[in-house]
Amino acid sequence: MTELVDVLQRPLHDLRISVTDRCNFRCVYCMPKEVFGPSFAFLPRRELLTFEEIARLAAIFRDLGVHKLRITGGEPLVRRDVDTLIERLHGIEGIDDIAMTTNGALLTPDRAQKLAESGLRRVTVSLDSLDNDVFQSINDVGFPVERVLDAIQAAADAGLTPVKINMVVKRGVNDHDIIPMAAHFRHTGQVLRFIEYMDVGTANGWRMDDVVPAQEIVQRISQEWPIEALTPDRPGDVARRYRYLDGGGEFGVITSVTQPFCGACSRARLSPEGQLYLCLFGQRGYDLRTPLRDGASDDELRAQIVNIWRTRTVRYSEERSEHTTPLPKVEMFRIGG
Ligand code: SAM
Ligand code: SF4
Ligand code: SF4
């Protein structure tokens, strides 16, 4: 392992695989309707990596130290037969954790069961409010809260646990939902994670004033219930964890804006068309699909990835100031958060 880190300069543990750039939601902070309307050109199918290609790359990443995969998007469940991809990935020796982030809209009990049987271990479901009006104005397609709650239950029933719930907090939009969401998920075994609203992509009109700092979120919760900080599960974990002292379970905050964690970031991202991104805010991707389709051997692909990763100097969040960068950045729905 030490040798591997020496070769790579920085460890590489996690790979996020975005399987589609499409989504059935139009969340205002991710894919605003005005930009991603009916005329938006999503990738044609031939541009997407096939499941075989994804599995081949995943095995190469495994050789470089990756043992955790997260399937994301866009909305990963809009990609047909994604469970067959999970099955392939599950078959790769050394991959010991496969998770998925989903908006839950297509996560029926049958689908959840099938995903679990294919080897998916855990699911994170995104839900930003329990208030239907607020949630529907955020997802912008009129999708009701109740059906996301059903999806969370379906995931829990299928054993995709602990189910994590991602809530992006935007000041003046849903910060009044922090306490109701915390109250709802206490004592359920599900782990709510509050995410600071980020300046991902170029379309969401981010301003620092919209961010509710994690510290404020923790303070608001501590005024309702006694809590204490927990030690991270693993170095490089993105969430800071807290537990309710009355046994109500735990919650997390993801402080990517106010207390960035770039130094510990061991995560690579693969876009649906096979671009490797070194950072969520990456200004460029590195094309792996061309060599893959041009017949490169595993050794050649591995060497290319090593060369890309070892020159990695990105630490966008640590360098961000009050303002987002004017330079172009990859859109969130292409690399999946
Ligand atoms: N469609 C799936 C979903 O929403 O769960 C997976 C992809 S989505 C891009 C992954 C995560 O990124 C979601 O939890 C979403 O809430 C979060 N996200 C999207 N835009 C964000 C932003 N501007 N700031 C912080 N988190 C964001
Ligand atoms: Fe779709 Fe997820 Fe982005 Fe919402 S956050 S638009 S559900 S990809
Ligand atoms: Fe990793 Fe980039 Fe996020 Fe820093 S800003 S933690 S380097 S993804």
Short mmCIF file of C-alpha atoms and ligand atoms in Angstrom, two decimals:
data_model
loop_
_atom_site.label_atom_id
_atom_site.label_comp_id
_atom_site.label_asym_id
_atom_site.label_seq_id
_atom_site.Cartn_x
_atom_site.Cartn_y
_atom_site.Cartn_z
CA MET A 1 0.00 0.00 0.00
CA THR A 2 2.80 2.42 0.95
CA GLU A 3 4.38 1.71 -2.41
CA LEU A 4 1.16 2.52 -4.16
CA VAL A 5 0.79 5.85 -2.37
CA ASP A 6 4.39 6.62 -3.33
CA VAL A 7 3.61 6.02 -6.97
CA LEU A 8 0.43 8.06 -6.85
CA GLN A 9 1.76 10.78 -4.50
CA ARG A 10 -1.72 10.98 -2.97
CA PRO A 11 -3.95 8.07 -2.03
CA LEU A 12 -6.85 7.13 -4.27
CA HIS A 13 -9.59 5.25 -2.42
CA ASP A 14 -12.92 6.27 -3.85
CA LEU A 15 -14.28 6.36 -7.34
CA ARG A 16 -17.55 8.08 -8.13
CA ILE A 17 -19.05 6.83 -11.34
CA SER A 18 -21.64 9.00 -13.01
CA VAL A 19 -23.64 6.69 -15.27
CA THR A 20 -25.77 9.31 -16.98
CA ASP A 21 -25.97 13.07 -17.43
CA ARG A 22 -29.77 12.92 -17.52
CA CYS A 23 -32.15 13.49 -14.67
CA ASN A 24 -35.89 13.40 -14.04
CA PHE A 25 -35.58 16.40 -11.66
CA ARG A 26 -34.50 19.96 -12.38
CA CYS A 27 -33.20 20.98 -8.96
CA VAL A 28 -32.69 24.70 -8.95
CA TYR A 29 -29.21 24.42 -7.45
CA CYS A 30 -28.00 21.76 -9.88
CA MET A 31 -29.84 21.67 -13.21
CA PRO A 32 -31.97 24.82 -13.38
CA LYS A 33 -34.78 24.49 -15.92
CA GLU A 34 -33.85 27.68 -17.73
CA VAL A 35 -30.52 26.15 -18.72
CA PHE A 36 -31.43 22.45 -18.87
CA GLY A 37 -34.70 22.80 -20.77
CA PRO A 38 -36.13 20.64 -23.58
CA SER A 39 -33.55 21.90 -26.08
CA PHE A 40 -30.54 21.03 -23.91
CA ALA A 41 -28.26 18.56 -25.70
CA PHE A 42 -27.63 15.65 -23.37
CA LEU A 43 -25.13 13.01 -24.41
CA PRO A 44 -26.29 10.57 -27.08
CA ARG A 45 -26.16 6.93 -25.99
CA ARG A 46 -23.08 6.04 -28.05
CA GLU A 47 -21.11 8.64 -26.14
CA LEU A 48 -21.78 6.93 -22.81
CA LEU A 49 -19.36 4.37 -21.50
CA THR A 50 -20.89 0.92 -21.73
CA PHE A 51 -21.21 -1.17 -18.57
CA GLU A 52 -18.32 -3.32 -19.81
CA GLU A 53 -16.13 -0.26 -20.23
CA ILE A 54 -17.06 1.05 -16.78
CA ALA A 55 -16.30 -2.31 -15.17
CA ARG A 56 -12.96 -2.53 -16.94
CA LEU A 57 -11.94 0.91 -15.71
CA ALA A 58 -13.19 0.12 -12.19
CA ALA A 59 -10.92 -2.93 -12.08
CA ILE A 60 -7.97 -0.78 -13.14
CA PHE A 61 -8.81 1.77 -10.44
CA ARG A 62 -9.01 -1.11 -7.97
CA ASP A 63 -5.41 -1.96 -8.85
CA LEU A 64 -4.51 1.59 -7.85
CA GLY A 65 -6.14 1.41 -4.42
CA VAL A 66 -9.83 2.10 -5.02
CA HIS A 67 -12.08 -0.14 -2.96
CA LYS A 68 -15.17 2.06 -2.71
CA LEU A 69 -17.46 2.91 -5.59
CA ARG A 70 -20.42 5.26 -5.66
CA ILE A 71 -22.85 5.17 -8.56
CA THR A 72 -24.32 8.55 -9.26
CA GLY A 73 -25.34 10.91 -12.06
CA GLY A 74 -27.47 12.81 -13.15
CA GLU A 75 -29.98 10.42 -11.78
CA PRO A 76 -28.40 6.94 -11.83
CA LEU A 77 -31.74 5.14 -11.81
CA VAL A 78 -32.74 6.65 -15.15
CA ARG A 79 -30.00 4.54 -16.77
CA ARG A 80 -31.70 1.32 -17.77
CA ASP A 81 -30.54 -1.92 -16.13
CA VAL A 82 -28.11 -0.17 -13.83
CA ASP A 83 -28.42 -3.18 -11.52
CA THR A 84 -26.55 -5.25 -14.11
CA LEU A 85 -23.68 -2.77 -13.86
CA ILE A 86 -23.72 -3.15 -10.06
CA GLU A 87 -23.58 -6.91 -10.50
CA ARG A 88 -20.47 -6.61 -12.68
CA LEU A 89 -18.80 -4.19 -10.26
CA HIS A 90 -19.66 -6.41 -7.32
CA GLY A 91 -17.83 -9.22 -9.07
CA ILE A 92 -14.52 -7.29 -9.04
CA GLU A 93 -12.34 -8.68 -6.30
CA GLY A 94 -11.23 -5.99 -3.87
CA ILE A 95 -14.24 -3.72 -4.39
CA ASP A 96 -15.82 -4.01 -0.98
CA ASP A 97 -18.32 -1.18 -0.93
CA ILE A 98 -20.73 -0.08 -3.65
CA ALA A 99 -23.11 2.74 -2.85
CA MET A 100 -25.50 4.90 -4.84
CA THR A 101 -26.75 8.48 -4.57
CA THR A 102 -30.26 8.92 -5.94
CA ASN A 103 -33.16 11.32 -5.79
CA GLY A 104 -35.35 8.31 -5.00
CA ALA A 105 -38.00 9.00 -7.64
CA LEU A 106 -37.52 5.60 -9.29
CA LEU A 107 -36.54 3.67 -6.17
CA THR A 108 -39.54 1.38 -5.80
CA PRO A 109 -39.48 -1.59 -3.39
CA ASP A 110 -38.84 -3.97 -6.34
CA ARG A 111 -36.00 -1.89 -7.69
CA ALA A 112 -34.43 -1.51 -4.24
CA GLN A 113 -34.59 -5.27 -3.76
CA LYS A 114 -33.06 -5.92 -7.15
CA LEU A 115 -30.24 -3.45 -6.50
CA ALA A 116 -29.49 -5.07 -3.13
CA GLU A 117 -29.43 -8.51 -4.76
CA SER A 118 -27.02 -7.19 -7.40
CA GLY A 119 -24.52 -6.20 -4.72
CA LEU A 120 -25.39 -2.61 -3.92
CA ARG A 121 -24.61 -2.11 -0.26
CA ARG A 122 -25.89 1.33 0.67
CA VAL A 123 -27.99 4.13 -0.68
CA THR A 124 -28.02 7.88 -0.12
CA VAL A 125 -31.31 9.54 -0.97
CA SER A 126 -31.46 13.29 -1.51
CA LEU A 127 -34.30 15.18 0.16
CA ASP A 128 -34.12 18.90 0.88
CA SER A 129 -37.35 19.51 2.75
CA LEU A 130 -40.37 17.80 4.30
CA ASP A 131 -42.56 20.65 3.15
CA ASN A 132 -44.13 19.74 -0.18
CA ASP A 133 -44.27 23.29 -1.48
CA VAL A 134 -40.62 23.90 -0.70
CA PHE A 135 -39.47 20.53 -2.02
CA GLN A 136 -41.47 20.84 -5.22
CA SER A 137 -40.12 24.32 -5.84
CA ILE A 138 -36.59 22.93 -5.43
CA ASN A 139 -36.96 19.83 -7.63
CA ASP A 140 -38.99 21.96 -10.05
CA VAL A 141 -40.90 19.02 -11.53
CA GLY A 142 -43.61 18.86 -8.86
CA PHE A 143 -42.28 15.66 -7.28
CA PRO A 144 -43.88 15.06 -3.85
CA VAL A 145 -42.03 14.50 -0.56
CA GLU A 146 -44.15 11.45 0.25
CA ARG A 147 -42.71 9.42 -2.61
CA VAL A 148 -39.15 10.17 -1.56
CA LEU A 149 -40.02 9.05 1.96
CA ASP A 150 -41.44 5.84 0.42
CA ALA A 151 -38.15 5.36 -1.45
CA ILE A 152 -36.18 5.77 1.77
CA GLN A 153 -38.35 3.12 3.38
CA ALA A 154 -37.95 0.83 0.37
CA ALA A 155 -34.16 1.16 0.62
CA ALA A 156 -34.23 0.43 4.35
CA ASP A 157 -36.50 -2.60 3.82
CA ALA A 158 -34.12 -3.93 1.17
CA GLY A 159 -31.21 -3.68 3.62
CA LEU A 160 -29.42 -0.84 1.81
CA THR A 161 -28.50 0.54 5.20
CA PRO A 162 -27.74 2.79 6.88
CA VAL A 163 -29.75 4.90 4.45
CA LYS A 164 -28.25 8.36 4.35
CA ILE A 165 -30.30 11.42 3.50
CA ASN A 166 -28.61 14.37 1.77
CA MET A 167 -30.13 17.78 2.44
CA VAL A 168 -28.58 20.72 0.61
CA VAL A 169 -29.24 23.79 2.74
CA LYS A 170 -29.76 27.14 1.04
CA ARG A 171 -30.41 30.21 3.15
CA GLY A 172 -33.90 31.61 2.83
CA VAL A 173 -35.02 28.59 0.78
CA ASN A 174 -35.03 25.62 3.16
CA ASP A 175 -32.98 26.52 6.22
CA HIS A 176 -36.20 26.66 8.25
CA ASP A 177 -36.44 22.92 7.52
CA ILE A 178 -33.23 22.01 9.37
CA ILE A 179 -34.96 21.25 12.67
CA PRO A 180 -38.05 19.49 11.19
CA MET A 181 -35.76 17.29 9.07
CA ALA A 182 -33.55 16.49 12.07
CA ALA A 183 -36.63 15.67 14.17
CA HIS A 184 -38.05 13.44 11.44
CA PHE A 185 -34.92 11.33 10.99
CA ARG A 186 -33.99 11.01 14.67
CA HIS A 187 -34.57 7.52 16.02
CA THR A 188 -35.00 6.04 12.52
CA GLY A 189 -31.51 4.61 12.02
CA GLN A 190 -31.27 6.84 8.94
CA VAL A 191 -28.47 9.37 8.88
CA LEU A 192 -29.29 12.90 7.80
CA ARG A 193 -26.41 14.87 6.31
CA PHE A 194 -26.62 18.60 5.84
CA ILE A 195 -24.65 19.80 2.84
CA GLU A 196 -23.44 23.36 2.45
CA TYR A 197 -24.77 24.75 -0.79
CA MET A 198 -21.87 24.77 -3.24
CA ASP A 199 -20.85 26.70 -6.33
CA VAL A 200 -20.73 23.60 -8.47
CA GLY A 201 -20.96 24.03 -12.22
CA THR A 202 -21.74 27.35 -13.78
CA ALA A 203 -25.51 27.53 -13.82
CA ASN A 204 -26.76 27.90 -10.25
CA GLY A 205 -25.91 31.55 -9.61
CA TRP A 206 -24.20 30.70 -6.31
CA ARG A 207 -23.45 33.47 -3.80
CA MET A 208 -21.69 33.03 -0.48
CA ASP A 209 -24.68 34.69 1.22
CA ASP A 210 -26.80 31.67 0.23
CA VAL A 211 -24.58 29.31 2.24
CA VAL A 212 -25.64 28.33 5.75
CA PRO A 213 -22.33 27.43 7.42
CA ALA A 214 -22.25 23.95 8.94
CA GLN A 215 -21.26 25.48 12.25
CA GLU A 216 -24.56 27.37 12.30
CA ILE A 217 -26.47 24.19 11.44
CA VAL A 218 -24.80 22.31 14.29
CA GLN A 219 -25.51 25.15 16.67
CA ARG A 220 -29.18 25.29 15.71
CA ILE A 221 -29.51 21.56 16.30
CA SER A 222 -27.67 21.72 19.62
CA GLN A 223 -30.22 24.25 20.82
CA GLU A 224 -32.93 21.60 20.37
CA TRP A 225 -31.11 18.45 21.51
CA PRO A 226 -27.83 17.79 23.33
CA ILE A 227 -25.23 16.47 20.89
CA GLU A 228 -21.54 15.57 20.77
CA ALA A 229 -19.04 15.31 17.95
CA LEU A 230 -17.95 11.84 16.85
CA THR A 231 -14.57 10.90 15.48
CA PRO A 232 -14.54 10.36 11.71
CA ASP A 233 -15.14 6.80 10.49
CA ARG A 234 -12.07 7.03 8.28
CA PRO A 235 -9.55 9.72 7.41
CA GLY A 236 -10.80 11.43 4.28
CA ASP A 237 -14.46 11.11 5.29
CA VAL A 238 -16.31 14.11 4.00
CA ALA A 239 -18.97 14.36 6.72
CA ARG A 240 -18.35 15.58 10.24
CA ARG A 241 -20.46 13.37 12.44
CA TYR A 242 -22.45 14.17 15.57
CA ARG A 243 -24.61 12.06 17.82
CA TYR A 244 -27.66 12.93 19.85
CA LEU A 245 -26.90 12.24 23.50
CA ASP A 246 -30.44 10.96 24.10
CA GLY A 247 -29.88 8.02 21.76
CA GLY A 248 -31.65 9.59 18.77
CA GLY A 249 -28.89 8.46 16.40
CA GLU A 250 -26.47 10.60 14.46
CA PHE A 251 -26.31 13.27 11.78
CA GLY A 252 -23.53 14.76 9.69
CA VAL A 253 -22.54 18.04 8.11
CA ILE A 254 -20.58 18.40 4.91
CA THR A 255 -18.54 21.55 5.22
CA SER A 256 -17.16 21.77 1.72
CA VAL A 257 -17.47 25.54 1.57
CA THR A 258 -16.61 26.81 5.05
CA GLN A 259 -14.13 24.15 6.18
CA PRO A 260 -12.82 22.43 3.08
CA PHE A 261 -11.17 19.07 3.29
CA CYS A 262 -9.15 18.98 0.06
CA GLY A 263 -6.03 17.79 1.85
CA ALA A 264 -7.73 14.51 2.71
CA CYS A 265 -9.57 14.11 -0.57
CA SER A 266 -8.88 10.67 -2.04
CA ARG A 267 -11.68 10.66 -4.55
CA ALA A 268 -11.70 10.48 -8.32
CA ARG A 269 -14.72 11.00 -10.54
CA LEU A 270 -15.62 9.39 -13.82
CA SER A 271 -18.12 11.16 -16.06
CA PRO A 272 -20.69 9.25 -18.16
CA GLU A 273 -18.58 9.68 -21.31
CA GLY A 274 -15.38 8.50 -19.64
CA GLN A 275 -13.66 11.71 -18.59
CA LEU A 276 -11.66 11.44 -15.39
CA TYR A 277 -12.06 14.43 -13.07
CA LEU A 278 -9.74 15.03 -10.15
CA CYS A 279 -12.02 17.40 -8.31
CA LEU A 280 -15.70 18.19 -7.99
CA PHE A 281 -14.88 21.63 -9.30
CA GLY A 282 -12.59 20.38 -12.02
CA GLN A 283 -12.02 22.72 -14.92
CA ARG A 284 -11.00 19.89 -17.17
CA GLY A 285 -11.42 16.18 -17.47
CA TYR A 286 -8.96 13.62 -18.82
CA ASP A 287 -10.30 11.46 -21.60
CA LEU A 288 -10.11 7.74 -20.81
CA ARG A 289 -12.68 6.66 -23.40
CA THR A 290 -10.50 7.31 -26.43
CA PRO A 291 -7.63 5.05 -25.31
CA LEU A 292 -10.18 2.53 -24.07
CA ARG A 293 -11.90 2.36 -27.45
CA ASP A 294 -8.61 2.57 -29.36
CA GLY A 295 -7.50 -0.72 -27.86
CA ALA A 296 -5.18 0.38 -25.03
CA SER A 297 -4.15 -2.47 -22.74
CA ASP A 298 -4.95 -2.47 -19.02
CA ASP A 299 -1.31 -1.66 -18.30
CA GLU A 300 -1.40 1.33 -20.62
CA LEU A 301 -4.63 2.62 -19.11
CA ARG A 302 -3.27 2.11 -15.60
CA ALA A 303 -0.12 4.06 -16.48
CA GLN A 304 -2.21 6.90 -17.89
CA ILE A 305 -4.32 7.11 -14.75
CA VAL A 306 -1.22 7.09 -12.54
CA ASN A 307 0.26 9.93 -14.57
CA ILE A 308 -2.92 11.95 -14.31
CA TRP A 309 -3.44 11.34 -10.58
CA ARG A 310 0.12 11.92 -9.46
CA THR A 311 0.21 15.41 -10.95
CA ARG A 312 -2.95 16.30 -9.08
CA THR A 313 -2.68 19.63 -7.30
CA VAL A 314 -6.35 20.61 -7.19
CA ARG A 315 -7.77 21.94 -3.97
CA TYR A 316 -10.52 24.15 -5.26
CA SER A 317 -12.50 24.51 -2.04
CA GLU A 318 -9.44 25.60 -0.12
CA GLU A 319 -8.74 28.28 -2.68
CA ARG A 320 -12.28 29.54 -3.16
CA SER A 321 -12.86 32.94 -1.63
CA GLU A 322 -16.09 34.82 -1.12
CA HIS A 323 -16.62 34.47 -4.84
CA THR A 324 -16.88 31.56 -7.16
CA THR A 325 -14.33 31.35 -9.95
CA PRO A 326 -15.18 32.96 -13.31
CA LEU A 327 -13.50 30.01 -15.04
CA PRO A 328 -15.64 27.21 -16.50
CA LYS A 329 -16.21 24.20 -14.22
CA VAL A 330 -17.67 20.79 -14.80
CA GLU A 331 -21.41 20.59 -14.15
CA MET A 332 -22.49 18.64 -11.06
CA PHE A 333 -24.87 16.39 -12.98
CA ARG A 334 -21.93 15.08 -15.03
CA ILE A 335 -19.86 13.99 -12.06
CA GLY A 336 -22.46 13.42 -9.43
CA GLY A 337 -21.51 15.34 -6.31
N1 SAM B 1 -29.49 12.73 -8.78
C1 SAM B 1 -28.92 12.14 -7.63
C2 SAM B 1 -29.33 12.88 -6.38
O1 SAM B 1 -29.79 14.04 -6.47
O2 SAM B 1 -29.17 12.30 -5.31
C3 SAM B 1 -27.41 12.00 -7.69
C4 SAM B 1 -26.61 13.11 -8.29
S1 SAM B 1 -26.64 14.64 -7.37
C5 SAM B 1 -25.66 15.68 -8.39
C6 SAM B 1 -25.59 14.23 -5.97
C7 SAM B 1 -25.75 15.09 -4.75
O3 SAM B 1 -25.30 16.39 -5.03
C8 SAM B 1 -27.18 15.23 -4.27
O4 SAM B 1 -27.30 14.88 -2.90
C9 SAM B 1 -27.46 16.70 -4.44
O5 SAM B 1 -28.37 17.20 -3.47
C10 SAM B 1 -26.10 17.32 -4.32
N2 SAM B 1 -26.00 18.63 -4.94
C11 SAM B 1 -26.43 19.00 -6.17
N3 SAM B 1 -26.17 20.31 -6.39
C12 SAM B 1 -25.56 20.79 -5.27
C13 SAM B 1 -25.05 22.06 -4.87
N4 SAM B 1 -25.12 23.12 -5.66
N5 SAM B 1 -24.47 22.17 -3.65
C14 SAM B 1 -24.39 21.10 -2.83
N6 SAM B 1 -24.84 19.86 -3.15
C15 SAM B 1 -25.43 19.72 -4.35
FE1 SF4 B 2 -30.99 15.66 -10.65
FE2 SF4 B 2 -29.67 15.08 -8.46
FE3 SF4 B 2 -29.07 17.30 -9.82
FE4 SF4 B 2 -31.38 17.16 -8.53
S1 SF4 B 2 -29.33 17.11 -7.59
S2 SF4 B 2 -31.10 17.86 -10.64
S3 SF4 B 2 -31.90 15.05 -8.69
S4 SF4 B 2 -28.80 15.25 -10.52
FE1 SF4 B 3 -11.65 17.17 -3.27
FE2 SF4 B 3 -11.93 19.17 -5.02
FE3 SF4 B 3 -13.70 18.88 -3.06
FE4 SF4 B 3 -11.21 19.75 -2.53
S1 SF4 B 3 -12.76 20.81 -3.75
S2 SF4 B 3 -12.38 18.18 -1.39
S3 SF4 B 3 -10.04 18.55 -4.03
S4 SF4 B 3 -13.32 17.44 -4.72
#
